CSV table of C-alpha atoms in Angstrom, one decimal:
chain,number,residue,atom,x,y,z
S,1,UNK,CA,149.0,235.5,-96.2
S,2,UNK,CA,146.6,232.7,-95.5
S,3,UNK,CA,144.1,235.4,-94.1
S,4,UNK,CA,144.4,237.4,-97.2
S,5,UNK,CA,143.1,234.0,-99.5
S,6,UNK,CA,140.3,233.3,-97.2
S,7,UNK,CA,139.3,237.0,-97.5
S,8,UNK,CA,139.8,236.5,-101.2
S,9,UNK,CA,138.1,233.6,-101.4
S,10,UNK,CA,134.9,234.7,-99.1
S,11,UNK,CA,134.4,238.1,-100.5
S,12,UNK,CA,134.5,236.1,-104.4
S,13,UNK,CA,131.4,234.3,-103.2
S,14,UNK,CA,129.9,236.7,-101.5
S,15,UNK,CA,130.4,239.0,-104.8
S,16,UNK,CA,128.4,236.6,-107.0
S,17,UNK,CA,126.1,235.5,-104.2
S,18,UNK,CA,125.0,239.7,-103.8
S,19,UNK,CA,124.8,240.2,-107.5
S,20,UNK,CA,122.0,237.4,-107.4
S,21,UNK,CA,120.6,239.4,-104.4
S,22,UNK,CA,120.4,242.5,-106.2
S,23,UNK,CA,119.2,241.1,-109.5
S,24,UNK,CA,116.1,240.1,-107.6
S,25,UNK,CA,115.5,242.7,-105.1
S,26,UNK,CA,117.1,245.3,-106.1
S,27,UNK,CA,120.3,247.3,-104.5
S,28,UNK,CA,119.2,248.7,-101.3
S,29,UNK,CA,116.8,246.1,-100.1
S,30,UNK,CA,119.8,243.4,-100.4
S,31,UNK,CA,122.2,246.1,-98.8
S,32,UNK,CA,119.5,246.5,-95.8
S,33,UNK,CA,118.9,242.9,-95.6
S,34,UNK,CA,122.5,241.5,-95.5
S,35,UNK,CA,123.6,244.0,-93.0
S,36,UNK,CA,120.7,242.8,-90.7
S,37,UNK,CA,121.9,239.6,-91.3
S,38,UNK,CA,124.9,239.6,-90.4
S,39,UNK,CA,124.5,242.7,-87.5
S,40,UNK,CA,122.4,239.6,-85.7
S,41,UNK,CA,124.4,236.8,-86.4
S,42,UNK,CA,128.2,238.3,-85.2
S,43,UNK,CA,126.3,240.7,-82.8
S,44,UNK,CA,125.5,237.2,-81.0
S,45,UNK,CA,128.6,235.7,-80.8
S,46,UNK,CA,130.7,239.2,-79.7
S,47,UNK,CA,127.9,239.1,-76.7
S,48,UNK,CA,128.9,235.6,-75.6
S,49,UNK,CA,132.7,236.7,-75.9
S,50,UNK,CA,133.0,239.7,-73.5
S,51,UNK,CA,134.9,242.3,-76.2
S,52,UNK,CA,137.0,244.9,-74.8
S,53,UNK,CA,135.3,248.3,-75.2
S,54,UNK,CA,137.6,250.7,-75.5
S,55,UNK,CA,136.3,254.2,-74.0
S,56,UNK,CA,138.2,257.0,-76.4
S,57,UNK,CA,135.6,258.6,-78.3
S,58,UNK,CA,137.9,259.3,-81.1
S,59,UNK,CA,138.2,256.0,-82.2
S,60,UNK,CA,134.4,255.3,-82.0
S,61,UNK,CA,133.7,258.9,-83.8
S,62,UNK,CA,136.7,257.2,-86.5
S,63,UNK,CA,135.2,253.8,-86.8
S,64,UNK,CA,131.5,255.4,-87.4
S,65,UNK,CA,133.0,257.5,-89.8
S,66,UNK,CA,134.7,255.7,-92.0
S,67,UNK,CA,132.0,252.9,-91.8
S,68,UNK,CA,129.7,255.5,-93.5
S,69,UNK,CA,132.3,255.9,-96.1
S,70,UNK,CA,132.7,252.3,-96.4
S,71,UNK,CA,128.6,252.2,-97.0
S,72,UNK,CA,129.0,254.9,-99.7
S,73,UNK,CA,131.4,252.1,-101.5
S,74,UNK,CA,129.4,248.9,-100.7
S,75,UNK,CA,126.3,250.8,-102.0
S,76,UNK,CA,128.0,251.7,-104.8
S,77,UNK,CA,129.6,248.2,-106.0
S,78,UNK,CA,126.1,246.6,-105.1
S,79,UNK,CA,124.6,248.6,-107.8
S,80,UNK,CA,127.3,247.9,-110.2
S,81,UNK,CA,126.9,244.1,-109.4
S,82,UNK,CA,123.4,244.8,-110.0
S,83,UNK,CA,123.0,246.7,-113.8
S,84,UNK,CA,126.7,245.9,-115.0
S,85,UNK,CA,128.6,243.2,-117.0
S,86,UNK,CA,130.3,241.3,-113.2
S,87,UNK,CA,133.2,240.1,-114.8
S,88,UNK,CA,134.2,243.5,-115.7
S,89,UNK,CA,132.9,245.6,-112.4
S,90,UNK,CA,133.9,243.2,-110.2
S,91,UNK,CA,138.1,243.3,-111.0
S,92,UNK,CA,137.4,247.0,-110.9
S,93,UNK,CA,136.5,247.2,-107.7
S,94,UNK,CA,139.1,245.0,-106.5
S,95,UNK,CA,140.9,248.0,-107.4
S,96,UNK,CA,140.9,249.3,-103.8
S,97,UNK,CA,144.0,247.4,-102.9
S,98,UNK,CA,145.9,250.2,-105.1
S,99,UNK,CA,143.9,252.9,-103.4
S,100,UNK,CA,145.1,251.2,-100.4
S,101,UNK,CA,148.5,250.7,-100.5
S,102,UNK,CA,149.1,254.6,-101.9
S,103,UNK,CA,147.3,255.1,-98.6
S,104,UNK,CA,148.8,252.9,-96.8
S,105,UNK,CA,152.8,254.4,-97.9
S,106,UNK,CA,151.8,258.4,-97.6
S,107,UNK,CA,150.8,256.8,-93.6
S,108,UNK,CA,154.8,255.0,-93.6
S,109,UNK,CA,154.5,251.9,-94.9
S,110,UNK,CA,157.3,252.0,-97.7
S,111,UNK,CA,156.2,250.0,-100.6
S,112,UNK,CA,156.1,252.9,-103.4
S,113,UNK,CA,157.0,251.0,-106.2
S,114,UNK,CA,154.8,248.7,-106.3
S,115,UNK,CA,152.5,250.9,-105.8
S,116,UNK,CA,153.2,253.3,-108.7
S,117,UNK,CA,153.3,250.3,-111.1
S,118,UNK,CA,149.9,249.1,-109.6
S,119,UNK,CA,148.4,252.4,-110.2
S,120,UNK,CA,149.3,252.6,-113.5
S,121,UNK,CA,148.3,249.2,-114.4
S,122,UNK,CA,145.3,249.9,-113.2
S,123,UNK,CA,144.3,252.9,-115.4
S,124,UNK,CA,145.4,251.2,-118.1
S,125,UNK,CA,143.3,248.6,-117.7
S,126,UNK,CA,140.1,250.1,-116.4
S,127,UNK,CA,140.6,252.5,-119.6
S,128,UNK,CA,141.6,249.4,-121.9
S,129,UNK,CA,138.4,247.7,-120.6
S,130,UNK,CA,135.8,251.2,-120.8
S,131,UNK,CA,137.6,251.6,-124.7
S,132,UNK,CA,136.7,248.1,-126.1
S,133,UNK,CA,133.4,248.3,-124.7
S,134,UNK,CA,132.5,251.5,-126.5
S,135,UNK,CA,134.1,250.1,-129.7
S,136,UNK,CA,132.0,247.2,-129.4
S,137,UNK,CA,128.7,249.1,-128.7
S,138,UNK,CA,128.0,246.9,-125.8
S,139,UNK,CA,125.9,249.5,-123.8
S,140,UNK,CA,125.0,246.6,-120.8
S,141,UNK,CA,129.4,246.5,-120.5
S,142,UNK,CA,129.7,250.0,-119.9
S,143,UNK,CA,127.0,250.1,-117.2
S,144,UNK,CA,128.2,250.0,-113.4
S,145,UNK,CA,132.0,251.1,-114.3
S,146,UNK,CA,131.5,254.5,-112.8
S,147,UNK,CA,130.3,253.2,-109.7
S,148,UNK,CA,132.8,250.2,-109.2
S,149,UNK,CA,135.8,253.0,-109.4
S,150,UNK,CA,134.0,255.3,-106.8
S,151,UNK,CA,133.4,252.1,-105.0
S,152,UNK,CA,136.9,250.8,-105.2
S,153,UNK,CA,138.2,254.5,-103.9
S,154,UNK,CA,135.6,254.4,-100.9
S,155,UNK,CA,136.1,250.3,-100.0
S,156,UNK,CA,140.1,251.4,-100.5
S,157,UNK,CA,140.0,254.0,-98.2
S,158,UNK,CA,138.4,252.1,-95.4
S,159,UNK,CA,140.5,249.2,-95.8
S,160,UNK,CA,143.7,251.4,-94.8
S,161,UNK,CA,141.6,253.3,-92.1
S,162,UNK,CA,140.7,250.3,-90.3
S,163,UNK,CA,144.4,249.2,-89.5
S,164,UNK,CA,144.5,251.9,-86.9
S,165,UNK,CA,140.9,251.1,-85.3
S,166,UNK,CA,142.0,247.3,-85.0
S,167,UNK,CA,144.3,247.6,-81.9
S,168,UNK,CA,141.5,249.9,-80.3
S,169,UNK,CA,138.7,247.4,-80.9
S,170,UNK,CA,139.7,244.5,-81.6
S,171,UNK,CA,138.5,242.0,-84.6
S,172,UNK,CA,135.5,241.8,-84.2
S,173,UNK,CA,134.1,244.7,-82.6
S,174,UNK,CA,134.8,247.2,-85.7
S,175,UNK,CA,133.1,244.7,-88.4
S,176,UNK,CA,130.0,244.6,-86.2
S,177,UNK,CA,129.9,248.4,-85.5
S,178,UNK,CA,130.8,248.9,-89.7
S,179,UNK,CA,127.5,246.2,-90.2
S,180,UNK,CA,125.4,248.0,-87.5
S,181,UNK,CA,126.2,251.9,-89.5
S,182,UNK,CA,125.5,250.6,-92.7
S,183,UNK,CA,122.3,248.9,-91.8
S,184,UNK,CA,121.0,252.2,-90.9
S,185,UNK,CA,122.3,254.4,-93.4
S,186,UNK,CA,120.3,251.4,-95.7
S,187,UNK,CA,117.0,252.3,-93.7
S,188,UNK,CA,117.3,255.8,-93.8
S,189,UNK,CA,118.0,255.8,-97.4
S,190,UNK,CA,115.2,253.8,-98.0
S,191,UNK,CA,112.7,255.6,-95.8
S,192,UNK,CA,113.7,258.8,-98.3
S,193,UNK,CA,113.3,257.7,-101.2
S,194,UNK,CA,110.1,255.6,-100.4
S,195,UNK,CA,110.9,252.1,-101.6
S,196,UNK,CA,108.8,249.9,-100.4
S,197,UNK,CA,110.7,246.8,-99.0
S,198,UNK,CA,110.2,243.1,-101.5
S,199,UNK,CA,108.8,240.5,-100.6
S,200,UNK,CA,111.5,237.8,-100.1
S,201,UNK,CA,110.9,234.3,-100.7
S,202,UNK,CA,112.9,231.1,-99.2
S,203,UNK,CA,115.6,231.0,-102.2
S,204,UNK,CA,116.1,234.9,-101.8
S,205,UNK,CA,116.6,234.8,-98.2
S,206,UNK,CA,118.9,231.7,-98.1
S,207,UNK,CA,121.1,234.2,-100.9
S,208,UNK,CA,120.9,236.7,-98.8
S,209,UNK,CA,122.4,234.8,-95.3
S,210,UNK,CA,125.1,233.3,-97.5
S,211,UNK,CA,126.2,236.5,-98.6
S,212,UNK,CA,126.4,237.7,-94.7
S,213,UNK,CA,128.0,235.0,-93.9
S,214,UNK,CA,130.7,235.2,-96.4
S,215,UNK,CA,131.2,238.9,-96.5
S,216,UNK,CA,131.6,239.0,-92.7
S,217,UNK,CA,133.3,235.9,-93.2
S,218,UNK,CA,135.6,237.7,-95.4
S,219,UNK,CA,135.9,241.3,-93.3
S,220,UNK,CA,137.2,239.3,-89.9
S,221,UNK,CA,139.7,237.6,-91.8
S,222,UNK,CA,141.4,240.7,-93.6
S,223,UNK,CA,141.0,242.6,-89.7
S,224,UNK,CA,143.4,239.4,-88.4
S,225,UNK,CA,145.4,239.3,-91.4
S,226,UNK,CA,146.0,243.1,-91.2
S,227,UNK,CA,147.3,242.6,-87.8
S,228,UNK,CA,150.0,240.3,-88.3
S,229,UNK,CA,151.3,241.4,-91.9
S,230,UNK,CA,151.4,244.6,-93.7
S,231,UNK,CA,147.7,246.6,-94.6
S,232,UNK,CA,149.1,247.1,-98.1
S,233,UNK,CA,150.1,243.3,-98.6
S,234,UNK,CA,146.6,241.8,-96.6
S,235,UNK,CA,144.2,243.9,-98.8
S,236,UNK,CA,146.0,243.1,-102.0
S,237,UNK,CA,145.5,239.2,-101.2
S,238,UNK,CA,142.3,240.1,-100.7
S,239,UNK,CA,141.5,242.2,-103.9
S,240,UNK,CA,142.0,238.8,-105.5
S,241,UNK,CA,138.5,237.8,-104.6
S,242,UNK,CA,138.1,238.9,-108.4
S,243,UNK,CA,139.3,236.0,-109.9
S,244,UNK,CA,136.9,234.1,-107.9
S,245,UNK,CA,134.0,236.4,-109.0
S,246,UNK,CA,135.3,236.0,-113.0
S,247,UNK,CA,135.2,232.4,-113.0
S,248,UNK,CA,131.6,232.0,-111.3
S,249,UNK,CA,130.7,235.0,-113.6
S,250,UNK,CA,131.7,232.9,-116.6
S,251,UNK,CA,130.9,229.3,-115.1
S,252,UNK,CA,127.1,230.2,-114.2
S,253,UNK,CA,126.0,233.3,-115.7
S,254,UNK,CA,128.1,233.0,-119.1
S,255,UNK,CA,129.0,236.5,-119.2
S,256,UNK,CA,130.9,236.3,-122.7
S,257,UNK,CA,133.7,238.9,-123.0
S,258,UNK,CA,135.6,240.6,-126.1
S,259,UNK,CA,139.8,239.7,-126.2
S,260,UNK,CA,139.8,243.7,-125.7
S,261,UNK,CA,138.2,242.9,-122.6
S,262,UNK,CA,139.6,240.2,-121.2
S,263,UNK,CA,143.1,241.8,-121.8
S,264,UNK,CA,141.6,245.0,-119.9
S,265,UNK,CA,140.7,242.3,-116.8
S,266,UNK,CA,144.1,240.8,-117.0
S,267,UNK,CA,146.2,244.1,-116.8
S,268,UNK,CA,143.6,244.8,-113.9
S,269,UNK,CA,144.2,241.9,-112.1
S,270,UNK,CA,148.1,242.0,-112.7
S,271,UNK,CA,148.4,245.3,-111.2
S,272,UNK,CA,146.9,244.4,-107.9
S,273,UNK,CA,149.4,240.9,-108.0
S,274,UNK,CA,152.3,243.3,-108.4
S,275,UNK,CA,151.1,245.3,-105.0
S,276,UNK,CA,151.1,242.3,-103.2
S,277,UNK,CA,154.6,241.4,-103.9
């Protein structure tokens, strides 16, 4: 449980902390810079600690994989930080912990009813919360929903995968390979479409460590809460990090929302408190 709230907690900051990122630099320049980040700084300290290296090439084939998948997601939810309303795109893609746990039960773990009333809290409240905003005619609220519920299904899916690369790897290992992937899917996608990298200045670059930090911060602790507790239980503690997010969205950036909204947030939020139970 307790690895679950630090997860929570880090991910919540590192949420806010990558929306500024992106909001000055743009999506896949933050992406590329806080994978390079953090690749360096954990890549350091797994030298110093002698990891195991397991030699099946399945389960390096498996974590390259679904790191890739887990890229499609991050990319994804980094452009919804960046163009969308946070408050609203950030407890949708917290949304992963459903896509997890229904994961998580077709793989054995039997938890299916919290799961089915998760999932259908859920719809209801990403629908409740893309409704209002229409009625409204708040274009800005609407932005970035489509990609936080791609991103939730691609961050869910890798969530649940990595419970079976853990005993393999290790804690570590996997986070760093997952930072390593995703760095160079960054570079390559960058290279393609020609973007020509920012210039980042001192207050930029100190955004960017903290995210590393707290988002690696936050992937090592669900990969040792996972391995002591339940996937579906860990990653809905985790999914929490939204209410973090929320509360900085609303202390420092004074995202006002509608009731209609706000309700649409709650139900959201409720659904992945009832997984976790």
């Amino acid at each position: 449980m307790i690895f679950g709230l630090i997860a929570a907690l880090c991910f919540g900051l590192s949420d806010f902390m990558v929306t500024q990122a992106t909001r000055k630099v743009q999506t896949l320049p933050a992406l590329l810079g806080i994978q390079f980040i953090a690749s360096l700084l954990l890549g350091g300290y797994i030298l110093t600690q002698s990891p195991h290296m397991d030699q099946n090439l399945m389960v390096w084939t498996a974590i390259a994989g679904i790191s890739v998948v887990n890229f499609v997601g991050t990319l994804l939810l980094y452009r919804a930080f960046e163009k969308g309303t946070l408050s609203i795109v950030s407890p949708i893609g917290s949304g992963f912990a459903v896509v997890t746990a229904v994961l998580a039960f077709v793989g054995g773990e039997r938890l299916p009813f919290n799961s089915i009333i998760g999932v259908i809290l859920l719809i209801i409240g990403v629908l409740t919360v893309t409704r209002s905003s229409k009625n409204v005619g708040q274009q800005v609220t609407l932005s970035g929903i489509p990609e936080a519920i791609i991103a939730s299904i691609c961050i869910g899916f890798y969530f649940w995968a990595i419970g079976y690369i853990t005993p393999h790897l290790g804690v570590t290992l996997p986070v760093l390979v997952t930072r390593i992937i995703q760095f160079f899917c960054a570079f390559i996608l960058l290279r393609v479409k020609k973007i020509q990298l920012p210039r980042i200045g001192l207050s930029t670059g100190l955004i960017l460590v903290v995210a590393a930090l707290l988002d690696t911060g936050a992937l090592l602790a669900f990969n040792m809460g996972q391995t002591v507790d339940y996937t579906t239980s860990t990653t809905a503690l985790t999914s929490l990090y939204s209410v973090v997010t929320i509360l900085m969205a609303g202390w420092i950036l004074k995202e006002k929302l509608t009731k209609s909204q706000l309700t649409g947030i709650g139900i959201i939020l409720l659904g992945v408190i009832i997984v976790s139970i």
